[in-house]
Amino acid sequence: MTALVLGGTSGIGSGIARRLAAQGAAVTVASRDPRRAEEAADRIRAASGAAEVSGMGLDLSRPEDVAESLSRYGRDFDAVVLNGPGYPPGTVTDATADDFTQAYRSMFLSLQQVVTSVIDSMKRKQWGRVLYVSSSSVIAPIDELAVSSVVRAAMNAYMKVLSTALAADRITVNSIVPGRIDTPA
């Protein structure tokens, strides 16, 4: 199995990447910082003994570049883990249209572009996994994380619709909804 793990350099993403590698998956750790991605891949390789762990730079702040970056990387993925940071804190009354636009681009459109880039190969294989690491804020919005709460809720809705659309192709689509995590920077 080949797996792409976004935000795999620390926190939940790193834990998922380590576990997949330990189970024999060929794992690609993606981060906006290519150096951090390679360092994380080195750590996972050393800890798991897995030979097929690599790092790649992938900047989710530019959805228009996501498909091209994945295409250049040249690998089909059987599984993709959609994981990454939220939007900076702020209340809904302090949020501007630009805040919502920026968050939508990086937290929704970029992830949608990742899915679009990998889904055709999964359909051809009649097998795949798409996992979104969401937030408990989609169940109980967090006032001081208003923009992030709203955009993550939209992403969860997308995942639900996607799960129905891809079920016949034997592609499972799921969200996990963790509570607050103290992830190192």
JSON list of C-alpha atoms in Angstrom, two decimals:
[
{"chain": "A", "resi": 1, "resn": "MET", "atom": "CA", "xyz": [0.00, 0.00, 0.00]},
{"chain": "A", "resi": 2, "resn": "THR", "atom": "CA", "xyz": [1.18, 3.53, -0.76]},
{"chain": "A", "resi": 3, "resn": "ALA", "atom": "CA", "xyz": [0.03, 6.33, 1.52]},
{"chain": "A", "resi": 4, "resn": "LEU", "atom": "CA", "xyz": [0.31, 10.12, 1.38]},
{"chain": "A", "resi": 5, "resn": "VAL", "atom": "CA", "xyz": [0.13, 11.76, 4.81]},
{"chain": "A", "resi": 6, "resn": "LEU", "atom": "CA", "xyz": [-0.35, 15.53, 4.81]},
{"chain": "A", "resi": 7, "resn": "GLY", "atom": "CA", "xyz": [0.99, 17.29, 7.88]},
{"chain": "A", "resi": 8, "resn": "GLY", "atom": "CA", "xyz": [2.98, 14.17, 8.70]},
{"chain": "A", "resi": 9, "resn": "THR", "atom": "CA", "xyz": [5.89, 15.93, 10.38]},
{"chain": "A", "resi": 10, "resn": "SER", "atom": "CA", "xyz": [4.35, 16.18, 13.87]},
{"chain": "A", "resi": 11, "resn": "GLY", "atom": "CA", "xyz": [1.31, 15.46, 15.97]},
{"chain": "A", "resi": 12, "resn": "ILE", "atom": "CA", "xyz": [-1.47, 13.19, 14.73]},
{"chain": "A", "resi": 13, "resn": "GLY", "atom": "CA", "xyz": [-0.12, 13.16, 11.18]},
{"chain": "A", "resi": 14, "resn": "SER", "atom": "CA", "xyz": [3.27, 11.94, 12.35]},
{"chain": "A", "resi": 15, "resn": "GLY", "atom": "CA", "xyz": [1.64, 9.24, 14.45]},
{"chain": "A", "resi": 16, "resn": "ILE", "atom": "CA", "xyz": [-0.40, 8.04, 11.48]},
{"chain": "A", "resi": 17, "resn": "ALA", "atom": "CA", "xyz": [2.66, 8.05, 9.19]},
{"chain": "A", "resi": 18, "resn": "ARG", "atom": "CA", "xyz": [4.72, 6.08, 11.75]},
{"chain": "A", "resi": 19, "resn": "ARG", "atom": "CA", "xyz": [1.96, 3.50, 12.18]},
{"chain": "A", "resi": 20, "resn": "LEU", "atom": "CA", "xyz": [1.44, 3.04, 8.44]},
{"chain": "A", "resi": 21, "resn": "ALA", "atom": "CA", "xyz": [5.19, 2.58, 7.88]},
{"chain": "A", "resi": 22, "resn": "ALA", "atom": "CA", "xyz": [5.41, 0.08, 10.74]},
{"chain": "A", "resi": 23, "resn": "GLN", "atom": "CA", "xyz": [2.65, -1.91, 9.04]},
{"chain": "A", "resi": 24, "resn": "GLY", "atom": "CA", "xyz": [4.60, -2.02, 5.79]},
{"chain": "A", "resi": 25, "resn": "ALA", "atom": "CA", "xyz": [3.08, 0.83, 3.79]},
{"chain": "A", "resi": 26, "resn": "ALA", "atom": "CA", "xyz": [5.21, 2.94, 1.48]},
{"chain": "A", "resi": 27, "resn": "VAL", "atom": "CA", "xyz": [4.63, 6.33, 3.10]},
{"chain": "A", "resi": 28, "resn": "THR", "atom": "CA", "xyz": [5.11, 9.82, 1.73]},
{"chain": "A", "resi": 29, "resn": "VAL", "atom": "CA", "xyz": [5.14, 12.51, 4.39]},
{"chain": "A", "resi": 30, "resn": "ALA", "atom": "CA", "xyz": [4.05, 15.89, 3.04]},
{"chain": "A", "resi": 31, "resn": "SER", "atom": "CA", "xyz": [4.71, 19.26, 4.59]},
{"chain": "A", "resi": 32, "resn": "ARG", "atom": "CA", "xyz": [4.85, 22.84, 3.33]},
{"chain": "A", "resi": 33, "resn": "ASP", "atom": "CA", "xyz": [8.53, 22.70, 4.38]},
{"chain": "A", "resi": 34, "resn": "PRO", "atom": "CA", "xyz": [10.34, 20.08, 2.24]},
{"chain": "A", "resi": 35, "resn": "ARG", "atom": "CA", "xyz": [13.24, 19.94, 4.70]},
{"chain": "A", "resi": 36, "resn": "ARG", "atom": "CA", "xyz": [10.93, 19.09, 7.61]},
{"chain": "A", "resi": 37, "resn": "ALA", "atom": "CA", "xyz": [9.19, 16.46, 5.45]},
{"chain": "A", "resi": 38, "resn": "GLU", "atom": "CA", "xyz": [12.53, 14.76, 4.66]},
{"chain": "A", "resi": 39, "resn": "GLU", "atom": "CA", "xyz": [13.62, 14.93, 8.32]},
{"chain": "A", "resi": 40, "resn": "ALA", "atom": "CA", "xyz": [10.33, 13.35, 9.42]},
{"chain": "A", "resi": 41, "resn": "ALA", "atom": "CA", "xyz": [10.74, 10.63, 6.77]},
{"chain": "A", "resi": 42, "resn": "ASP", "atom": "CA", "xyz": [14.27, 9.94, 8.05]},
{"chain": "A", "resi": 43, "resn": "ARG", "atom": "CA", "xyz": [12.99, 9.62, 11.64]},
{"chain": "A", "resi": 44, "resn": "ILE", "atom": "CA", "xyz": [10.17, 7.27, 10.59]},
{"chain": "A", "resi": 45, "resn": "ARG", "atom": "CA", "xyz": [12.55, 5.13, 8.51]},
{"chain": "A", "resi": 46, "resn": "ALA", "atom": "CA", "xyz": [14.99, 4.86, 11.41]},
{"chain": "A", "resi": 47, "resn": "ALA", "atom": "CA", "xyz": [12.28, 4.01, 13.95]},
{"chain": "A", "resi": 48, "resn": "SER", "atom": "CA", "xyz": [10.35, 1.52, 11.82]},
{"chain": "A", "resi": 49, "resn": "GLY", "atom": "CA", "xyz": [13.06, 0.02, 9.66]},
{"chain": "A", "resi": 50, "resn": "ALA", "atom": "CA", "xyz": [10.75, 0.71, 6.72]},
{"chain": "A", "resi": 51, "resn": "ALA", "atom": "CA", "xyz": [12.66, 1.38, 3.55]},
{"chain": "A", "resi": 52, "resn": "GLU", "atom": "CA", "xyz": [9.95, 3.17, 1.63]},
{"chain": "A", "resi": 53, "resn": "VAL", "atom": "CA", "xyz": [9.38, 6.41, 3.50]},
{"chain": "A", "resi": 54, "resn": "SER", "atom": "CA", "xyz": [9.92, 9.70, 1.71]},
{"chain": "A", "resi": 55, "resn": "GLY", "atom": "CA", "xyz": [9.21, 13.36, 2.25]},
{"chain": "A", "resi": 56, "resn": "MET", "atom": "CA", "xyz": [7.80, 15.93, -0.13]},
{"chain": "A", "resi": 57, "resn": "GLY", "atom": "CA", "xyz": [7.06, 19.63, -0.01]},
{"chain": "A", "resi": 58, "resn": "LEU", "atom": "CA", "xyz": [3.41, 20.47, -0.59]},
{"chain": "A", "resi": 59, "resn": "ASP", "atom": "CA", "xyz": [2.13, 23.98, 0.05]},
{"chain": "A", "resi": 60, "resn": "LEU", "atom": "CA", "xyz": [-1.60, 23.83, 0.78]},
{"chain": "A", "resi": 61, "resn": "SER", "atom": "CA", "xyz": [-1.90, 27.61, 0.83]},
{"chain": "A", "resi": 62, "resn": "ARG", "atom": "CA", "xyz": [-1.91, 27.50, -2.99]},
{"chain": "A", "resi": 63, "resn": "PRO", "atom": "CA", "xyz": [-4.65, 25.09, -4.13]},
{"chain": "A", "resi": 64, "resn": "GLU", "atom": "CA", "xyz": [-3.88, 25.84, -7.76]},
{"chain": "A", "resi": 65, "resn": "ASP", "atom": "CA", "xyz": [-0.41, 24.26, -7.32]},
{"chain": "A", "resi": 66, "resn": "VAL", "atom": "CA", "xyz": [-1.48, 21.11, -5.47]},
{"chain": "A", "resi": 67, "resn": "ALA", "atom": "CA", "xyz": [-2.40, 18.94, -8.47]},
{"chain": "A", "resi": 68, "resn": "GLU", "atom": "CA", "xyz": [0.77, 19.92, -10.33]},
{"chain": "A", "resi": 69, "resn": "SER", "atom": "CA", "xyz": [2.96, 19.18, -7.30]},
{"chain": "A", "resi": 70, "resn": "LEU", "atom": "CA", "xyz": [1.41, 15.74, -6.87]},
{"chain": "A", "resi": 71, "resn": "SER", "atom": "CA", "xyz": [1.69, 15.01, -10.58]},
{"chain": "A", "resi": 72, "resn": "ARG", "atom": "CA", "xyz": [5.38, 15.98, -10.57]},
{"chain": "A", "resi": 73, "resn": "TYR", "atom": "CA", "xyz": [5.93, 13.65, -7.60]},
{"chain": "A", "resi": 74, "resn": "GLY", "atom": "CA", "xyz": [4.82, 10.82, -9.88]},
{"chain": "A", "resi": 75, "resn": "ARG", "atom": "CA", "xyz": [3.32, 8.31, -7.49]},
{"chain": "A", "resi": 76, "resn": "ASP", "atom": "CA", "xyz": [-0.15, 6.80, -7.25]},
{"chain": "A", "resi": 77, "resn": "PHE", "atom": "CA", "xyz": [-1.45, 6.58, -3.72]},
{"chain": "A", "resi": 78, "resn": "ASP", "atom": "CA", "xyz": [-3.76, 3.92, -2.31]},
{"chain": "A", "resi": 79, "resn": "ALA", "atom": "CA", "xyz": [-4.48, 6.01, 0.77]},
{"chain": "A", "resi": 80, "resn": "VAL", "atom": "CA", "xyz": [-4.40, 9.69, 1.57]},
{"chain": "A", "resi": 81, "resn": "VAL", "atom": "CA", "xyz": [-4.54, 11.29, 5.02]},
{"chain": "A", "resi": 82, "resn": "LEU", "atom": "CA", "xyz": [-5.83, 14.86, 4.87]},
{"chain": "A", "resi": 83, "resn": "ASN", "atom": "CA", "xyz": [-4.33, 16.56, 7.89]},
{"chain": "A", "resi": 84, "resn": "GLY", "atom": "CA", "xyz": [-3.05, 20.00, 8.65]},
{"chain": "A", "resi": 85, "resn": "PRO", "atom": "CA", "xyz": [-3.30, 23.09, 10.77]},
{"chain": "A", "resi": 86, "resn": "GLY", "atom": "CA", "xyz": [-6.42, 25.11, 11.33]},
{"chain": "A", "resi": 87, "resn": "TYR", "atom": "CA", "xyz": [-6.80, 28.85, 10.92]},
{"chain": "A", "resi": 88, "resn": "PRO", "atom": "CA", "xyz": [-5.44, 31.32, 13.51]},
{"chain": "A", "resi": 89, "resn": "PRO", "atom": "CA", "xyz": [-7.70, 32.05, 16.49]},
{"chain": "A", "resi": 90, "resn": "GLY", "atom": "CA", "xyz": [-10.38, 34.71, 16.29]},
{"chain": "A", "resi": 91, "resn": "THR", "atom": "CA", "xyz": [-14.08, 35.18, 16.88]},
{"chain": "A", "resi": 92, "resn": "VAL", "atom": "CA", "xyz": [-16.70, 35.21, 14.17]},
{"chain": "A", "resi": 93, "resn": "THR", "atom": "CA", "xyz": [-17.35, 38.93, 14.69]},
{"chain": "A", "resi": 94, "resn": "ASP", "atom": "CA", "xyz": [-13.65, 39.71, 14.22]},
{"chain": "A", "resi": 95, "resn": "ALA", "atom": "CA", "xyz": [-13.29, 37.55, 11.10]},
{"chain": "A", "resi": 96, "resn": "THR", "atom": "CA", "xyz": [-13.14, 39.25, 7.74]},
{"chain": "A", "resi": 97, "resn": "ALA", "atom": "CA", "xyz": [-14.18, 37.98, 4.33]},
{"chain": "A", "resi": 98, "resn": "ASP", "atom": "CA", "xyz": [-10.46, 37.63, 3.59]},
{"chain": "A", "resi": 99, "resn": "ASP", "atom": "CA", "xyz": [-10.04, 35.38, 6.66]},
{"chain": "A", "resi": 100, "resn": "PHE", "atom": "CA", "xyz": [-12.78, 33.07, 5.40]},
{"chain": "A", "resi": 101, "resn": "THR", "atom": "CA", "xyz": [-11.40, 33.12, 1.85]},
{"chain": "A", "resi": 102, "resn": "GLN", "atom": "CA", "xyz": [-7.86, 32.28, 2.96]},
{"chain": "A", "resi": 103, "resn": "ALA", "atom": "CA", "xyz": [-9.07, 29.51, 5.26]},
{"chain": "A", "resi": 104, "resn": "TYR", "atom": "CA", "xyz": [-11.34, 28.08, 2.57]},
{"chain": "A", "resi": 105, "resn": "ARG", "atom": "CA", "xyz": [-8.45, 28.01, 0.09]},
{"chain": "A", "resi": 106, "resn": "SER", "atom": "CA", "xyz": [-5.96, 26.30, 2.42]},
{"chain": "A", "resi": 107, "resn": "MET", "atom": "CA", "xyz": [-8.26, 24.14, 4.55]},
{"chain": "A", "resi": 108, "resn": "PHE", "atom": "CA", "xyz": [-10.84, 23.09, 1.94]},
{"chain": "A", "resi": 109, "resn": "LEU", "atom": "CA", "xyz": [-9.88, 23.74, -1.69]},
{"chain": "A", "resi": 110, "resn": "SER", "atom": "CA", "xyz": [-6.34, 22.42, -1.30]},
{"chain": "A", "resi": 111, "resn": "LEU", "atom": "CA", "xyz": [-7.57, 19.23, 0.35]},
{"chain": "A", "resi": 112, "resn": "GLN", "atom": "CA", "xyz": [-10.23, 18.83, -2.33]},
{"chain": "A", "resi": 113, "resn": "GLN", "atom": "CA", "xyz": [-7.48, 19.19, -4.94]},
{"chain": "A", "resi": 114, "resn": "VAL", "atom": "CA", "xyz": [-5.44, 16.46, -3.22]},
{"chain": "A", "resi": 115, "resn": "VAL", "atom": "CA", "xyz": [-8.45, 14.13, -3.34]},
{"chain": "A", "resi": 116, "resn": "THR", "atom": "CA", "xyz": [-9.12, 14.98, -6.98]},
{"chain": "A", "resi": 117, "resn": "SER", "atom": "CA", "xyz": [-5.46, 14.27, -7.81]},
{"chain": "A", "resi": 118, "resn": "VAL", "atom": "CA", "xyz": [-5.42, 10.79, -6.25]},
{"chain": "A", "resi": 119, "resn": "ILE", "atom": "CA", "xyz": [-8.93, 9.51, -6.78]},
{"chain": "A", "resi": 120, "resn": "ASP", "atom": "CA", "xyz": [-8.67, 8.37, -10.41]},
{"chain": "A", "resi": 121, "resn": "SER", "atom": "CA", "xyz": [-5.93, 5.85, -9.63]},
{"chain": "A", "resi": 122, "resn": "MET", "atom": "CA", "xyz": [-7.97, 4.57, -6.68]},
{"chain": "A", "resi": 123, "resn": "LYS", "atom": "CA", "xyz": [-10.98, 4.13, -8.95]},
{"chain": "A", "resi": 124, "resn": "ARG", "atom": "CA", "xyz": [-8.90, 2.18, -11.48]},
{"chain": "A", "resi": 125, "resn": "LYS", "atom": "CA", "xyz": [-7.72, -0.14, -8.70]},
{"chain": "A", "resi": 126, "resn": "GLN", "atom": "CA", "xyz": [-11.23, -0.36, -7.24]},
{"chain": "A", "resi": 127, "resn": "TRP", "atom": "CA", "xyz": [-9.71, 0.29, -3.84]},
{"chain": "A", "resi": 128, "resn": "GLY", "atom": "CA", "xyz": [-8.60, 3.25, -1.77]},
{"chain": "A", "resi": 129, "resn": "ARG", "atom": "CA", "xyz": [-8.76, 5.09, 1.52]},
{"chain": "A", "resi": 130, "resn": "VAL", "atom": "CA", "xyz": [-9.34, 8.78, 2.19]},
{"chain": "A", "resi": 131, "resn": "LEU", "atom": "CA", "xyz": [-9.08, 9.92, 5.80]},
{"chain": "A", "resi": 132, "resn": "TYR", "atom": "CA", "xyz": [-9.68, 13.48, 6.99]},
{"chain": "A", "resi": 133, "resn": "VAL", "atom": "CA", "xyz": [-8.31, 14.50, 10.38]},
{"chain": "A", "resi": 134, "resn": "SER", "atom": "CA", "xyz": [-10.95, 16.99, 11.41]},
{"chain": "A", "resi": 135, "resn": "SER", "atom": "CA", "xyz": [-11.66, 18.60, 14.78]},
{"chain": "A", "resi": 136, "resn": "SER", "atom": "CA", "xyz": [-14.23, 18.36, 17.53]},
{"chain": "A", "resi": 137, "resn": "SER", "atom": "CA", "xyz": [-15.13, 21.93, 16.52]},
{"chain": "A", "resi": 138, "resn": "VAL", "atom": "CA", "xyz": [-17.30, 20.46, 13.74]},
{"chain": "A", "resi": 139, "resn": "ILE", "atom": "CA", "xyz": [-19.57, 19.03, 16.45]},
{"chain": "A", "resi": 140, "resn": "ALA", "atom": "CA", "xyz": [-19.28, 21.84, 18.98]},
{"chain": "A", "resi": 141, "resn": "PRO", "atom": "CA", "xyz": [-17.90, 24.97, 17.29]},
{"chain": "A", "resi": 142, "resn": "ILE", "atom": "CA", "xyz": [-15.22, 26.75, 19.29]},
{"chain": "A", "resi": 143, "resn": "ASP", "atom": "CA", "xyz": [-15.96, 30.48, 19.55]},
{"chain": "A", "resi": 144, "resn": "GLU", "atom": "CA", "xyz": [-12.31, 31.55, 19.52]},
{"chain": "A", "resi": 145, "resn": "LEU", "atom": "CA", "xyz": [-11.61, 29.31, 16.50]},
{"chain": "A", "resi": 146, "resn": "ALA", "atom": "CA", "xyz": [-14.58, 30.52, 14.48]},
{"chain": "A", "resi": 147, "resn": "VAL", "atom": "CA", "xyz": [-13.11, 30.52, 10.97]},
{"chain": "A", "resi": 148, "resn": "SER", "atom": "CA", "xyz": [-11.47, 27.13, 11.44]},
{"chain": "A", "resi": 149, "resn": "SER", "atom": "CA", "xyz": [-14.69, 25.66, 12.89]},
{"chain": "A", "resi": 150, "resn": "VAL", "atom": "CA", "xyz": [-16.77, 26.83, 9.92]},
{"chain": "A", "resi": 151, "resn": "VAL", "atom": "CA", "xyz": [-14.36, 25.64, 7.22]},
{"chain": "A", "resi": 152, "resn": "ARG", "atom": "CA", "xyz": [-13.74, 22.28, 8.90]},
{"chain": "A", "resi": 153, "resn": "ALA", "atom": "CA", "xyz": [-17.52, 21.74, 9.03]},
{"chain": "A", "resi": 154, "resn": "ALA", "atom": "CA", "xyz": [-17.67, 22.34, 5.27]},
{"chain": "A", "resi": 155, "resn": "MET", "atom": "CA", "xyz": [-14.84, 19.84, 4.76]},
{"chain": "A", "resi": 156, "resn": "ASN", "atom": "CA", "xyz": [-16.67, 17.25, 6.85]},
{"chain": "A", "resi": 157, "resn": "ALA", "atom": "CA", "xyz": [-19.77, 17.72, 4.68]},
{"chain": "A", "resi": 158, "resn": "TYR", "atom": "CA", "xyz": [-17.62, 17.23, 1.57]},
{"chain": "A", "resi": 159, "resn": "MET", "atom": "CA", "xyz": [-16.21, 14.01, 3.02]},
{"chain": "A", "resi": 160, "resn": "LYS", "atom": "CA", "xyz": [-19.70, 12.66, 3.69]},
{"chain": "A", "resi": 161, "resn": "VAL", "atom": "CA", "xyz": [-20.87, 13.42, 0.15]},
{"chain": "A", "resi": 162, "resn": "LEU", "atom": "CA", "xyz": [-17.62, 11.97, -1.24]},
{"chain": "A", "resi": 163, "resn": "SER", "atom": "CA", "xyz": [-18.06, 8.76, 0.77]},
{"chain": "A", "resi": 164, "resn": "THR", "atom": "CA", "xyz": [-21.38, 8.07, -0.94]},
{"chain": "A", "resi": 165, "resn": "ALA", "atom": "CA", "xyz": [-20.02, 8.97, -4.38]},
{"chain": "A", "resi": 166, "resn": "LEU", "atom": "CA", "xyz": [-17.03, 6.60, -4.07]},
{"chain": "A", "resi": 167, "resn": "ALA", "atom": "CA", "xyz": [-18.57, 3.66, -2.21]},
{"chain": "A", "resi": 168, "resn": "ALA", "atom": "CA", "xyz": [-19.27, 1.67, -5.39]},
{"chain": "A", "resi": 169, "resn": "ASP", "atom": "CA", "xyz": [-15.54, 1.97, -6.26]},
{"chain": "A", "resi": 170, "resn": "ARG", "atom": "CA", "xyz": [-14.62, 0.35, -2.92]},
{"chain": "A", "resi": 171, "resn": "ILE", "atom": "CA", "xyz": [-13.01, 3.57, -1.71]},
{"chain": "A", "resi": 172, "resn": "THR", "atom": "CA", "xyz": [-13.73, 4.36, 1.90]},
{"chain": "A", "resi": 173, "resn": "VAL", "atom": "CA", "xyz": [-13.89, 7.98, 2.97]},
{"chain": "A", "resi": 174, "resn": "ASN", "atom": "CA", "xyz": [-13.84, 8.83, 6.67]},
{"chain": "A", "resi": 175, "resn": "SER", "atom": "CA", "xyz": [-13.30, 11.70, 9.06]},
{"chain": "A", "resi": 176, "resn": "ILE", "atom": "CA", "xyz": [-11.83, 11.41, 12.51]},
{"chain": "A", "resi": 177, "resn": "VAL", "atom": "CA", "xyz": [-12.83, 14.07, 14.99]},
{"chain": "A", "resi": 178, "resn": "PRO", "atom": "CA", "xyz": [-10.19, 14.46, 17.71]},
{"chain": "A", "resi": 179, "resn": "GLY", "atom": "CA", "xyz": [-10.39, 16.94, 20.54]},
{"chain": "A", "resi": 180, "resn": "ARG", "atom": "CA", "xyz": [-7.70, 19.50, 21.28]},
{"chain": "A", "resi": 181, "resn": "ILE", "atom": "CA", "xyz": [-4.18, 18.29, 20.66]},
{"chain": "A", "resi": 182, "resn": "ASP", "atom": "CA", "xyz": [-1.04, 20.02, 21.92]},
{"chain": "A", "resi": 183, "resn": "THR", "atom": "CA", "xyz": [1.06, 19.62, 18.78]},
{"chain": "A", "resi": 184, "resn": "PRO", "atom": "CA", "xyz": [4.59, 21.00, 18.87]},
{"chain": "A", "resi": 185, "resn": "ALA", "atom": "CA", "xyz": [5.28, 23.72, 16.30]}
]
